[in-house]
């Protein structure tokens, strides 16, 4: 919100030394009103810009839009020729002249030259060109009393400064010059001078009343409505002070009446509305809910459909104002207006907000009503506006103020224990100190002694500070004005013993350090992905469940079910930029559909380019399924699942993974975890990512609930120090049979076949397919290791067990033992 | 006999220089000192030597044996040295590029997150976690952000459809799910589960419905801090955050608490800092976090008695801090993952 330094001076005595604009720009943020920027208005120091007079002018012979003027800048001087594009001046008008040698803002150098063949020795300037105001429609016309040759900077000695303040939503009262003045007064110990209003004017009525009545049927939206009628105003341009004030707030001056309503809004924070009384059909106003199907063309010239939950101010026929938000073109005050009706009201913040939101329409009024204006400030603002209208536009008040409803209730007192304030802030301040800070804000303190000896204060709250409802709100007021820079510095006090970190964090931390140790770089990717991709990889059900209700971008409409597609984007980008990078991982949350519901999961994903991407003098072995399987298992191991509990099963049909070259273990819906590892689908990589390389990847999913399990502590069971004996066996089995199945079968037989000692390990150590074997068969070499706890095993007993195992194989399976 | 011995020694000496493999050596050795070797044959001839000549002859044979053995030893040593050299191959060139990948790099945001979390851990905070999908209750209502607060506008938050259920994120009633807009949700979830004293930091991903540009990203990361106990004061808040700023940005950094407004803290502040050592950003006040004393309404929403306990809370954007520390001027670089960018923070 824009606040003018000059305007503030109407309410507080700002001393140019102690309260200069520069000082205010430092102080305001520390009071809680951040200064986004501040700008000096008025002309910068400009030489060779002086007041001149147009003694005569004529149409430019070769340009319709130009005039050739004769201008003098001193009595009896020779007139100089100046060509000008503006038309808003008459012969004899005094104007601002930039003479050759002047340098205007924007490094615009003025030189004697010719314009379309006519000599021009200078320029007649607009307010905007001189940074005096917003006006760019024509050149500045200067008061005829100003003497010729007066330099611009002498004429505008008191340039204004405008602060653009960021006001937090709790401080509606500061959305006004009086509000800001009050804050500065509190900080600097100044007195606030409120403009006096002529409350007891004799308001005779003459002739027919402008309004036969005001009816409020939407009293939930409008608890308090006032209207004052003024007859015989002369609508016209605003005087200089009013225009300057309006322009300082970043608006354009419209006419004296409308400018006054805007002025009072920016002065008091109370929005007002002026109707052209002649345009109120039926002579009656009603605050009512709109009917379905009604529409209004607001001042911004947009026709808007209204709904039954929106309040309007209407005449007998049509809505004239969207209540608290914006008026219509139909009842606008314009040059022909003679009589006006001035509205000041309190509108319910929630309704104004809801209406403004549904209409997508925000105004200075709605912005303030939404935040809750001073419930007791309506009448004052109305009377203030009346005074100003009479001052700048003439006219007379016709009859008394029409008032419907009553001021809404306000909070008037809050209890504060000064001792609690000291406890809360943690350092000593005296009662007197606290009291004087609160009183500087207009909060009156009544000191009571509570029965237990603690001082209890009843603090009166002004009606414009309805944000102050609890003792903590008063504590905030104290610290804000007392100054946060006075909070002492102190050492950090760390009391007690800290808790354990959440396991999701500590596991993630270990996983990241493990993976960087495995040469992976960490990537961070967006959680929102393309809808088509979601459908392509995870199907219709996921596509339906993972959709956002209100995506911003159509290619970021779905929550990601997997980290892998994002990581492929990273590989693609790095490949395109030839960075040579081949290994990435990400830790992040992913989302899955389970039985029509969404589940949020903790995930780790990694990708490895399994192709030679650059020429190297020595090539290491490329990653394969087993690389990814180990890494995936290790990640789950860090999270607390023993690697030997994982049983991987091949993936047979999948668009993301390459069937037959990737496998999956676990099931997050049952066990809380799931791991997938192996080769990514080659066709998909080529098609969707334009990647020609093979990519080995792994993805681990864990439910947040999985991390709530307590890690098991290991327990010593003793290890044998006796020598081990090994036996190997070659088995011919179906090519499709999984090694794990064979291993498990042999381990089971070995357990059965050994007594008094153990077969401690059964391992597949060789796989052979090819010549010498029947079609569709492969050979698996199995090693078994036997050991006893208490003695060296004798060959005889090991042989017996080995025989028994082979017998079991022959009996229970169709594996052939290769002799 | 002496002549024979001399011949054998000379022969061994001659042949030795041409032996290049261990097999050759063993075969040659057998022709000399094997059961049928020439030297063995000579020694067998000792039986026929007259008794008085035996000491002299024995001495000669021993001399010959010693000489042969010395040659054999030398050959063997030579062979072993050659084998060792063959096993070693040519000497390495330490300047060739190593074919193995080096250690990977944590993402620059993760590095800053870890640095921040560790700092708070050292002064007694521990890490809390919660889901990214949340409900309006935990994201707004319980944090005293009323239903018509601007932060709840549809354009600011990503919502999930009304009909959707999230199996592992609990609702308070039947309120809508959304993607959390701040990590303050973790405050609520934590306070509902734990009793004071509570001292947590919660790093995590958040979402805002912003058009992406140099400083806005559809998702970003925050760290939330919360300390609730008896007698937690504003003085403590300032001490903790001053410590944070001076640790992260250096002892020369200055801080200020600028009064502000958040529905979930009262009083509320923005913390700014000022440092002479930040390159282009030196010597100006930079806003880095919001903070304040926990609002009594928040305590009421989670069943903690605001008459007994007080607390402070703070929250800051990790990307914001990372960008200042790392001199990154566009947040989107963090999400592109060009390895040349990532490795600048190795």
PDB file of N, CA, C and O in Angstrom, chain A residues 282-346:
ATOM      1  N   UNK A 282     -36.326   5.464  -8.559  1.00  0.00           N
ATOM      2  CA  UNK A 282     -37.293   5.183  -7.501  1.00  0.00           C
ATOM      3  C   UNK A 282     -36.928   5.853  -6.198  1.00  0.00           C
ATOM      4  O   UNK A 282     -37.624   5.715  -5.191  1.00  0.00           O
ATOM      5  N   UNK A 283     -35.791   6.553  -6.177  1.00  0.00           N
ATOM      6  CA  UNK A 283     -35.427   7.332  -4.995  1.00  0.00           C
ATOM      7  C   UNK A 283     -35.220   6.513  -3.744  1.00  0.00           C
ATOM      8  O   UNK A 283     -35.300   7.016  -2.624  1.00  0.00           O
ATOM      9  N   UNK A 284     -34.929   5.240  -3.899  1.00  0.00           N
ATOM     10  CA  UNK A 284     -34.748   4.417  -2.713  1.00  0.00           C
ATOM     11  C   UNK A 284     -33.583   3.473  -2.907  1.00  0.00           C
ATOM     12  O   UNK A 284     -33.368   2.955  -4.006  1.00  0.00           O
ATOM     13  N   UNK A 285     -32.821   3.265  -1.828  1.00  0.00           N
ATOM     14  CA  UNK A 285     -31.717   2.303  -1.882  1.00  0.00           C
ATOM     15  C   UNK A 285     -32.072   1.104  -1.031  1.00  0.00           C
ATOM     16  O   UNK A 285     -32.711   1.236   0.021  1.00  0.00           O
ATOM     17  N   UNK A 286     -31.624  -0.059  -1.514  1.00  0.00           N
ATOM     18  CA  UNK A 286     -31.828  -1.253  -0.694  1.00  0.00           C
ATOM     19  C   UNK A 286     -30.542  -2.081  -0.698  1.00  0.00           C
ATOM     20  O   UNK A 286     -29.939  -2.300  -1.758  1.00  0.00           O
ATOM     21  N   UNK A 287     -30.134  -2.504   0.497  1.00  0.00           N
ATOM     22  CA  UNK A 287     -29.012  -3.434   0.594  1.00  0.00           C
ATOM     23  C   UNK A 287     -29.637  -4.824   0.637  1.00  0.00           C
ATOM     24  O   UNK A 287     -30.330  -5.166   1.600  1.00  0.00           O
ATOM     25  N   UNK A 288     -29.468  -5.565  -0.424  1.00  0.00           N
ATOM     26  CA  UNK A 288     -30.137  -6.876  -0.511  1.00  0.00           C
ATOM     27  C   UNK A 288     -29.224  -7.885  -1.186  1.00  0.00           C
ATOM     28  O   UNK A 288     -28.189  -7.518  -1.757  1.00  0.00           O
ATOM     29  N   UNK A 289     -29.631  -9.136  -1.110  1.00  0.00           N
ATOM     30  CA  UNK A 289     -28.889 -10.157  -1.824  1.00  0.00           C
ATOM     31  C   UNK A 289     -29.303 -10.078  -3.296  1.00  0.00           C
ATOM     32  O   UNK A 289     -30.461  -9.752  -3.592  1.00  0.00           O
ATOM     33  N   UNK A 290     -28.372 -10.331  -4.157  1.00  0.00           N
ATOM     34  CA  UNK A 290     -28.686 -10.297  -5.586  1.00  0.00           C
ATOM     35  C   UNK A 290     -29.615 -11.452  -5.925  1.00  0.00           C
ATOM     36  O   UNK A 290     -29.632 -12.454  -5.221  1.00  0.00           O
ATOM     37  N   UNK A 291     -30.375 -11.290  -6.982  1.00  0.00           N
ATOM     38  CA  UNK A 291     -31.161 -12.451  -7.401  1.00  0.00           C
ATOM     39  C   UNK A 291     -30.386 -13.160  -8.496  1.00  0.00           C
ATOM     40  O   UNK A 291     -29.619 -12.541  -9.244  1.00  0.00           O
ATOM     41  N   UNK A 292     -30.618 -14.411  -8.542  1.00  0.00           N
ATOM     42  CA  UNK A 292     -29.952 -15.255  -9.536  1.00  0.00           C
ATOM     43  C   UNK A 292     -30.308 -14.709 -10.925  1.00  0.00           C
ATOM     44  O   UNK A 292     -31.481 -14.395 -11.183  1.00  0.00           O
ATOM     45  N   UNK A 293     -29.332 -14.550 -11.778  1.00  0.00           N
ATOM     46  CA  UNK A 293     -29.622 -14.058 -13.122  1.00  0.00           C
ATOM     47  C   UNK A 293     -29.406 -12.554 -13.274  1.00  0.00           C
ATOM     48  O   UNK A 293     -29.326 -12.045 -14.380  1.00  0.00           O
ATOM     49  N   UNK A 294     -29.315 -11.829 -12.150  1.00  0.00           N
ATOM     50  CA  UNK A 294     -29.054 -10.395 -12.231  1.00  0.00           C
ATOM     51  C   UNK A 294     -27.612 -10.156 -12.665  1.00  0.00           C
ATOM     52  O   UNK A 294     -26.741 -10.981 -12.400  1.00  0.00           O
ATOM     53  N   UNK A 295     -27.368  -9.015 -13.279  1.00  0.00           N
ATOM     54  CA  UNK A 295     -25.994  -8.718 -13.626  1.00  0.00           C
ATOM     55  C   UNK A 295     -25.725  -7.238 -13.418  1.00  0.00           C
ATOM     56  O   UNK A 295     -26.645  -6.439 -13.230  1.00  0.00           O
ATOM     57  N   UNK A 296     -24.448  -6.902 -13.405  1.00  0.00           N
ATOM     58  CA  UNK A 296     -24.057  -5.510 -13.171  1.00  0.00           C
ATOM     59  C   UNK A 296     -22.808  -5.233 -14.012  1.00  0.00           C
ATOM     60  O   UNK A 296     -21.960  -6.117 -14.180  1.00  0.00           O
ATOM     61  N   UNK A 297     -22.732  -4.010 -14.553  1.00  0.00           N
ATOM     62  CA  UNK A 297     -21.505  -3.624 -15.258  1.00  0.00           C
ATOM     63  C   UNK A 297     -20.718  -2.707 -14.329  1.00  0.00           C
ATOM     64  O   UNK A 297     -21.124  -1.579 -14.058  1.00  0.00           O
ATOM     65  N   UNK A 298     -19.641  -3.237 -13.789  1.00  0.00           N
ATOM     66  CA  UNK A 298     -18.878  -2.512 -12.776  1.00  0.00           C
ATOM     67  C   UNK A 298     -18.038  -1.421 -13.437  1.00  0.00           C
ATOM     68  O   UNK A 298     -17.880  -1.390 -14.656  1.00  0.00           O
ATOM     69  N   UNK A 299     -17.469  -0.533 -12.590  1.00  0.00           N
ATOM     70  CA  UNK A 299     -16.736   0.637 -13.091  1.00  0.00           C
ATOM     71  C   UNK A 299     -15.567   0.282 -14.000  1.00  0.00           C
ATOM     72  O   UNK A 299     -15.099   1.107 -14.771  1.00  0.00           O
ATOM     73  N   UNK A 300     -15.080  -0.949 -13.885  1.00  0.00           N
ATOM     74  CA  UNK A 300     -13.994  -1.358 -14.775  1.00  0.00           C
ATOM     75  C   UNK A 300     -14.534  -1.813 -16.132  1.00  0.00           C
ATOM     76  O   UNK A 300     -13.811  -2.414 -16.918  1.00  0.00           O
ATOM     77  N   UNK A 301     -15.849  -1.532 -16.360  1.00  0.00           N
ATOM     78  CA  UNK A 301     -16.504  -1.801 -17.640  1.00  0.00           C
ATOM     79  C   UNK A 301     -16.594  -3.277 -17.979  1.00  0.00           C
ATOM     80  O   UNK A 301     -16.520  -3.669 -19.138  1.00  0.00           O
ATOM     81  N   UNK A 302     -16.726  -4.112 -16.939  1.00  0.00           N
ATOM     82  CA  UNK A 302     -16.913  -5.545 -17.164  1.00  0.00           C
ATOM     83  C   UNK A 302     -18.319  -5.895 -16.676  1.00  0.00           C
ATOM     84  O   UNK A 302     -18.716  -5.506 -15.578  1.00  0.00           O
ATOM     85  N   UNK A 303     -19.050  -6.597 -17.522  1.00  0.00           N
ATOM     86  CA  UNK A 303     -20.386  -7.039 -17.121  1.00  0.00           C
ATOM     87  C   UNK A 303     -20.247  -8.322 -16.315  1.00  0.00           C
ATOM     88  O   UNK A 303     -19.577  -9.263 -16.747  1.00  0.00           O
ATOM     89  N   UNK A 304     -20.839  -8.332 -15.129  1.00  0.00           N
ATOM     90  CA  UNK A 304     -20.632  -9.473 -14.234  1.00  0.00           C
ATOM     91  C   UNK A 304     -21.974 -10.076 -13.827  1.00  0.00           C
ATOM     92  O   UNK A 304     -22.898  -9.352 -13.456  1.00  0.00           O
ATOM     93  N   UNK A 305     -22.038 -11.397 -13.888  1.00  0.00           N
ATOM     94  CA  UNK A 305     -23.238 -12.099 -13.461  1.00  0.00           C
ATOM     95  C   UNK A 305     -23.200 -12.222 -11.947  1.00  0.00           C
ATOM     96  O   UNK A 305     -22.171 -12.550 -11.362  1.00  0.00           O
ATOM     97  N   UNK A 306     -24.317 -11.932 -11.307  1.00  0.00           N
ATOM     98  CA  UNK A 306     -24.384 -11.984  -9.842  1.00  0.00           C
ATOM     99  C   UNK A 306     -25.079 -13.260  -9.407  1.00  0.00           C
ATOM    100  O   UNK A 306     -25.852 -13.861 -10.158  1.00  0.00           O
ATOM    101  N   UNK A 307     -24.809 -13.645  -8.157  1.00  0.00           N
ATOM    102  CA  UNK A 307     -25.450 -14.842  -7.610  1.00  0.00           C
ATOM    103  C   UNK A 307     -26.167 -14.481  -6.320  1.00  0.00           C
ATOM    104  O   UNK A 307     -25.917 -13.440  -5.725  1.00  0.00           O
ATOM    105  N   UNK A 308     -27.019 -15.379  -5.894  1.00  0.00           N
ATOM    106  CA  UNK A 308     -27.874 -15.087  -4.738  1.00  0.00           C
ATOM    107  C   UNK A 308     -27.086 -14.955  -3.431  1.00  0.00           C
ATOM    108  O   UNK A 308     -27.619 -14.459  -2.444  1.00  0.00           O
ATOM    109  N   UNK A 309     -25.808 -15.378  -3.428  1.00  0.00           N
ATOM    110  CA  UNK A 309     -25.046 -15.215  -2.187  1.00  0.00           C
ATOM    111  C   UNK A 309     -24.187 -13.952  -2.204  1.00  0.00           C
ATOM    112  O   UNK A 309     -23.288 -13.798  -1.396  1.00  0.00           O
ATOM    113  N   UNK A 310     -24.471 -13.051  -3.146  1.00  0.00           N
ATOM    114  CA  UNK A 310     -23.707 -11.809  -3.218  1.00  0.00           C
ATOM    115  C   UNK A 310     -24.625 -10.645  -2.855  1.00  0.00           C
ATOM    116  O   UNK A 310     -25.737 -10.545  -3.366  1.00  0.00           O
ATOM    117  N   UNK A 311     -24.121  -9.745  -2.009  1.00  0.00           N
ATOM    118  CA  UNK A 311     -24.951  -8.612  -1.609  1.00  0.00           C
ATOM    119  C   UNK A 311     -24.716  -7.433  -2.549  1.00  0.00           C
ATOM    120  O   UNK A 311     -23.599  -7.226  -3.024  1.00  0.00           O
ATOM    121  N   UNK A 312     -25.800  -6.679  -2.806  1.00  0.00           N
ATOM    122  CA  UNK A 312     -25.692  -5.501  -3.667  1.00  0.00           C
ATOM    123  C   UNK A 312     -26.419  -4.334  -3.006  1.00  0.00           C
ATOM    124  O   UNK A 312     -27.251  -4.518  -2.118  1.00  0.00           O
ATOM    125  N   UNK A 313     -26.096  -3.116  -3.452  1.00  0.00           N
ATOM    126  CA  UNK A 313     -26.892  -1.950  -3.116  1.00  0.00           C
ATOM    127  C   UNK A 313     -27.666  -1.649  -4.396  1.00  0.00           C
ATOM    128  O   UNK A 313     -27.052  -1.461  -5.453  1.00  0.00           O
ATOM    129  N   UNK A 314     -28.985  -1.653  -4.282  1.00  0.00           N
ATOM    130  CA  UNK A 314     -29.806  -1.523  -5.486  1.00  0.00           C
ATOM    131  C   UNK A 314     -30.772  -0.369  -5.336  1.00  0.00           C
ATOM    132  O   UNK A 314     -31.077   0.060  -4.219  1.00  0.00           O
ATOM    133  N   UNK A 315     -31.207   0.150  -6.478  1.00  0.00           N
ATOM    134  CA  UNK A 315     -32.338   1.085  -6.411  1.00  0.00           C
ATOM    135  C   UNK A 315     -33.594   0.270  -6.692  1.00  0.00           C
ATOM    136  O   UNK A 315     -33.570  -0.952  -6.583  1.00  0.00           O
ATOM    137  N   UNK A 316     -34.658   0.934  -7.054  1.00  0.00           N
ATOM    138  CA  UNK A 316     -35.900   0.206  -7.245  1.00  0.00           C
ATOM    139  C   UNK A 316     -35.834  -0.786  -8.394  1.00  0.00           C
ATOM    140  O   UNK A 316     -36.647  -1.708  -8.468  1.00  0.00           O
ATOM    141  N   UNK A 317     -34.867  -0.619  -9.286  1.00  0.00           N
ATOM    142  CA  UNK A 317     -34.866  -1.444 -10.492  1.00  0.00           C
ATOM    143  C   UNK A 317     -33.674  -2.370 -10.662  1.00  0.00           C
ATOM    144  O   UNK A 317     -33.788  -3.440 -11.237  1.00  0.00           O
ATOM    145  N   UNK A 318     -32.514  -1.894 -10.196  1.00  0.00           N
ATOM    146  CA  UNK A 318     -31.317  -2.652 -10.572  1.00  0.00           C
ATOM    147  C   UNK A 318     -30.225  -2.483  -9.512  1.00  0.00           C
ATOM    148  O   UNK A 318     -30.227  -1.482  -8.779  1.00  0.00           O
ATOM    149  N   UNK A 319     -29.288  -3.416  -9.488  1.00  0.00           N
ATOM    150  CA  UNK A 319     -28.166  -3.258  -8.560  1.00  0.00           C
ATOM    151  C   UNK A 319     -27.245  -2.136  -9.037  1.00  0.00           C
ATOM    152  O   UNK A 319     -26.962  -2.017 -10.227  1.00  0.00           O
ATOM    153  N   UNK A 320     -26.804  -1.295  -8.095  1.00  0.00           N
ATOM    154  CA  UNK A 320     -25.934  -0.175  -8.446  1.00  0.00           C
ATOM    155  C   UNK A 320     -24.498  -0.385  -7.940  1.00  0.00           C
ATOM    156  O   UNK A 320     -23.568   0.226  -8.455  1.00  0.00           O
ATOM    157  N   UNK A 321     -24.366  -1.220  -6.901  1.00  0.00           N
ATOM    158  CA  UNK A 321     -23.041  -1.461  -6.325  1.00  0.00           C
ATOM    159  C   UNK A 321     -22.976  -2.914  -5.880  1.00  0.00           C
ATOM    160  O   UNK A 321     -23.958  -3.435  -5.350  1.00  0.00           O
ATOM    161  N   UNK A 322     -21.834  -3.561  -6.145  1.00  0.00           N
ATOM    162  CA  UNK A 322     -21.588  -4.854  -5.498  1.00  0.00           C
ATOM    163  C   UNK A 322     -21.087  -4.476  -4.103  1.00  0.00           C
ATOM    164  O   UNK A 322     -20.041  -3.845  -3.965  1.00  0.00           O
ATOM    165  N   UNK A 323     -21.863  -4.836  -3.086  1.00  0.00           N
ATOM    166  CA  UNK A 323     -21.650  -4.294  -1.744  1.00  0.00           C
ATOM    167  C   UNK A 323     -20.210  -4.435  -1.278  1.00  0.00           C
ATOM    168  O   UNK A 323     -19.649  -5.526  -1.254  1.00  0.00           O
ATOM    169  N   UNK A 324     -19.616  -3.294  -0.978  1.00  0.00           N
ATOM    170  CA  UNK A 324     -18.260  -3.277  -0.423  1.00  0.00           C
ATOM    171  C   UNK A 324     -17.167  -3.486  -1.436  1.00  0.00           C
ATOM    172  O   UNK A 324     -15.997  -3.474  -1.088  1.00  0.00           O
ATOM    173  N   UNK A 325     -17.529  -3.684  -2.700  1.00  0.00           N
ATOM    174  CA  UNK A 325     -16.495  -4.025  -3.678  1.00  0.00           C
ATOM    175  C   UNK A 325     -16.353  -2.969  -4.768  1.00  0.00           C
ATOM    176  O   UNK A 325     -15.311  -2.329  -4.884  1.00  0.00           O
ATOM    177  N   UNK A 326     -17.424  -2.755  -5.569  1.00  0.00           N
ATOM    178  CA  UNK A 326     -17.288  -1.799  -6.665  1.00  0.00           C
ATOM    179  C   UNK A 326     -18.653  -1.347  -7.147  1.00  0.00           C
ATOM    180  O   UNK A 326     -19.606  -2.127  -7.166  1.00  0.00           O
ATOM    181  N   UNK A 327     -18.732  -0.096  -7.540  1.00  0.00           N
ATOM    182  CA  UNK A 327     -19.975   0.456  -8.063  1.00  0.00           C
ATOM    183  C   UNK A 327     -20.148   0.132  -9.540  1.00  0.00           C
ATOM    184  O   UNK A 327     -19.254  -0.419 -10.177  1.00  0.00           O
ATOM    185  N   UNK A 328     -21.309   0.523 -10.054  1.00  0.00           N
ATOM    186  CA  UNK A 328     -21.568   0.265 -11.468  1.00  0.00           C
ATOM    187  C   UNK A 328     -21.460   1.567 -12.244  1.00  0.00           C
ATOM    188  O   UNK A 328     -21.483   2.657 -11.673  1.00  0.00           O
ATOM    189  N   UNK A 329     -21.365   1.422 -13.557  1.00  0.00           N
ATOM    190  CA  UNK A 329     -21.332   2.595 -14.421  1.00  0.00           C
ATOM    191  C   UNK A 329     -22.657   3.358 -14.319  1.00  0.00           C
ATOM    192  O   UNK A 329     -22.713   4.558 -14.526  1.00  0.00           O
ATOM    193  N   UNK A 330     -23.723   2.603 -13.933  1.00  0.00           N
ATOM    194  CA  UNK A 330     -25.074   3.185 -13.937  1.00  0.00           C
ATOM    195  C   UNK A 330     -25.261   4.336 -12.960  1.00  0.00           C
ATOM    196  O   UNK A 330     -26.093   5.201 -13.192  1.00  0.00           O
ATOM    197  N   UNK A 331     -24.549   4.342 -11.835  1.00  0.00           N
ATOM    198  CA  UNK A 331     -24.807   5.395 -10.838  1.00  0.00           C
ATOM    199  C   UNK A 331     -23.567   6.234 -10.574  1.00  0.00           C
ATOM    200  O   UNK A 331     -23.423   6.874  -9.546  1.00  0.00           O
ATOM    201  N   UNK A 332     -22.644   6.205 -11.520  1.00  0.00           N
ATOM    202  CA  UNK A 332     -21.373   6.902 -11.395  1.00  0.00           C
ATOM    203  C   UNK A 332     -21.576   8.421 -11.249  1.00  0.00           C
ATOM    204  O   UNK A 332     -22.450   8.994 -11.894  1.00  0.00           O
ATOM    205  N   UNK A 333     -20.721   9.019 -10.416  1.00  0.00           N
ATOM    206  CA  UNK A 333     -20.728  10.485 -10.328  1.00  0.00           C
ATOM    207  C   UNK A 333     -19.893  11.012 -11.496  1.00  0.00           C
ATOM    208  O   UNK A 333     -18.727  10.637 -11.648  1.00  0.00           O
ATOM    209  N   UNK A 334     -20.494  11.859 -12.342  1.00  0.00           N
ATOM    210  CA  UNK A 334     -19.731  12.379 -13.476  1.00  0.00           C
ATOM    211  C   UNK A 334     -19.914  13.889 -13.589  1.00  0.00           C
ATOM    212  O   UNK A 334     -20.523  14.508 -12.703  1.00  0.00           O
ATOM    213  N   UNK A 335     -19.426  14.442 -14.644  1.00  0.00           N
ATOM    214  CA  UNK A 335     -19.413  15.900 -14.782  1.00  0.00           C
ATOM    215  C   UNK A 335     -20.809  16.509 -14.676  1.00  0.00           C
ATOM    216  O   UNK A 335     -20.973  17.647 -14.241  1.00  0.00           O
ATOM    217  N   UNK A 336     -21.837  15.710 -15.016  1.00  0.00           N
ATOM    218  CA  UNK A 336     -23.187  16.253 -14.988  1.00  0.00           C
ATOM    219  C   UNK A 336     -23.885  16.099 -13.647  1.00  0.00           C
ATOM    220  O   UNK A 336     -25.024  16.531 -13.475  1.00  0.00           O
ATOM    221  N   UNK A 337     -23.234  15.473 -12.700  1.00  0.00           N
ATOM    222  CA  UNK A 337     -23.872  15.191 -11.417  1.00  0.00           C
ATOM    223  C   UNK A 337     -24.090  16.481 -10.624  1.00  0.00           C
ATOM    224  O   UNK A 337     -23.205  17.337 -10.543  1.00  0.00           O
ATOM    225  N   UNK A 338     -25.285  16.615 -10.027  1.00  0.00           N
ATOM    226  CA  UNK A 338     -25.561  17.785  -9.194  1.00  0.00           C
ATOM    227  C   UNK A 338     -25.787  17.410  -7.745  1.00  0.00           C
ATOM    228  O   UNK A 338     -25.359  18.094  -6.837  1.00  0.00           O
ATOM    229  N   UNK A 339     -26.508  16.302  -7.561  1.00  0.00           N
ATOM    230  CA  UNK A 339     -26.824  15.861  -6.198  1.00  0.00           C
ATOM    231  C   UNK A 339     -26.199  14.490  -5.976  1.00  0.00           C
ATOM    232  O   UNK A 339     -26.221  13.647  -6.881  1.00  0.00           O
ATOM    233  N   UNK A 340     -25.698  14.288  -4.778  1.00  0.00           N
ATOM    234  CA  UNK A 340     -25.106  12.981  -4.532  1.00  0.00           C
ATOM    235  C   UNK A 340     -25.630  12.363  -3.236  1.00  0.00           C
ATOM    236  O   UNK A 340     -26.104  13.059  -2.337  1.00  0.00           O
ATOM    237  N   UNK A 341     -25.533  11.050  -3.198  1.00  0.00           N
ATOM    238  CA  UNK A 341     -25.808  10.309  -1.974  1.00  0.00           C
ATOM    239  C   UNK A 341     -24.495   9.636  -1.596  1.00  0.00           C
ATOM    240  O   UNK A 341     -23.880   8.956  -2.423  1.00  0.00           O
ATOM    241  N   UNK A 342     -24.067   9.876  -0.357  1.00  0.00           N
ATOM    242  CA  UNK A 342     -22.786   9.345   0.088  1.00  0.00           C
ATOM    243  C   UNK A 342     -23.036   8.177   1.029  1.00  0.00           C
ATOM    244  O   UNK A 342     -23.673   8.338   2.075  1.00  0.00           O
ATOM    245  N   UNK A 343     -22.520   7.022   0.625  1.00  0.00           N
ATOM    246  CA  UNK A 343     -22.702   5.821   1.444  1.00  0.00           C
ATOM    247  C   UNK A 343     -21.461   5.558   2.283  1.00  0.00           C
ATOM    248  O   UNK A 343     -20.334   5.657   1.793  1.00  0.00           O
ATOM    249  N   UNK A 344     -21.688   5.201   3.572  1.00  0.00           N
ATOM    250  CA  UNK A 344     -20.612   4.671   4.409  1.00  0.00           C
ATOM    251  C   UNK A 344     -21.235   3.540   5.202  1.00  0.00           C
ATOM    252  O   UNK A 344     -22.314   3.700   5.770  1.00  0.00           O
ATOM    253  N   UNK A 345     -20.589   2.379   5.198  1.00  0.00           N
ATOM    254  CA  UNK A 345     -21.221   1.218   5.839  1.00  0.00           C
ATOM    255  C   UNK A 345     -20.170   0.264   6.354  1.00  0.00           C
ATOM    256  O   UNK A 345     -18.975   0.395   6.049  1.00  0.00           O
ATOM    257  N   UNK A 346     -20.637  -0.672   7.174  1.00  0.00           N
ATOM    258  CA  UNK A 346     -19.777  -1.773   7.610  1.00  0.00           C
ATOM    259  C   UNK A 346     -20.303  -3.036   6.944  1.00  0.00           C
ATOM    260  O   UNK A 346     -21.462  -3.402   7.131  1.00  0.00           O
TER     261      UNK A 346
END
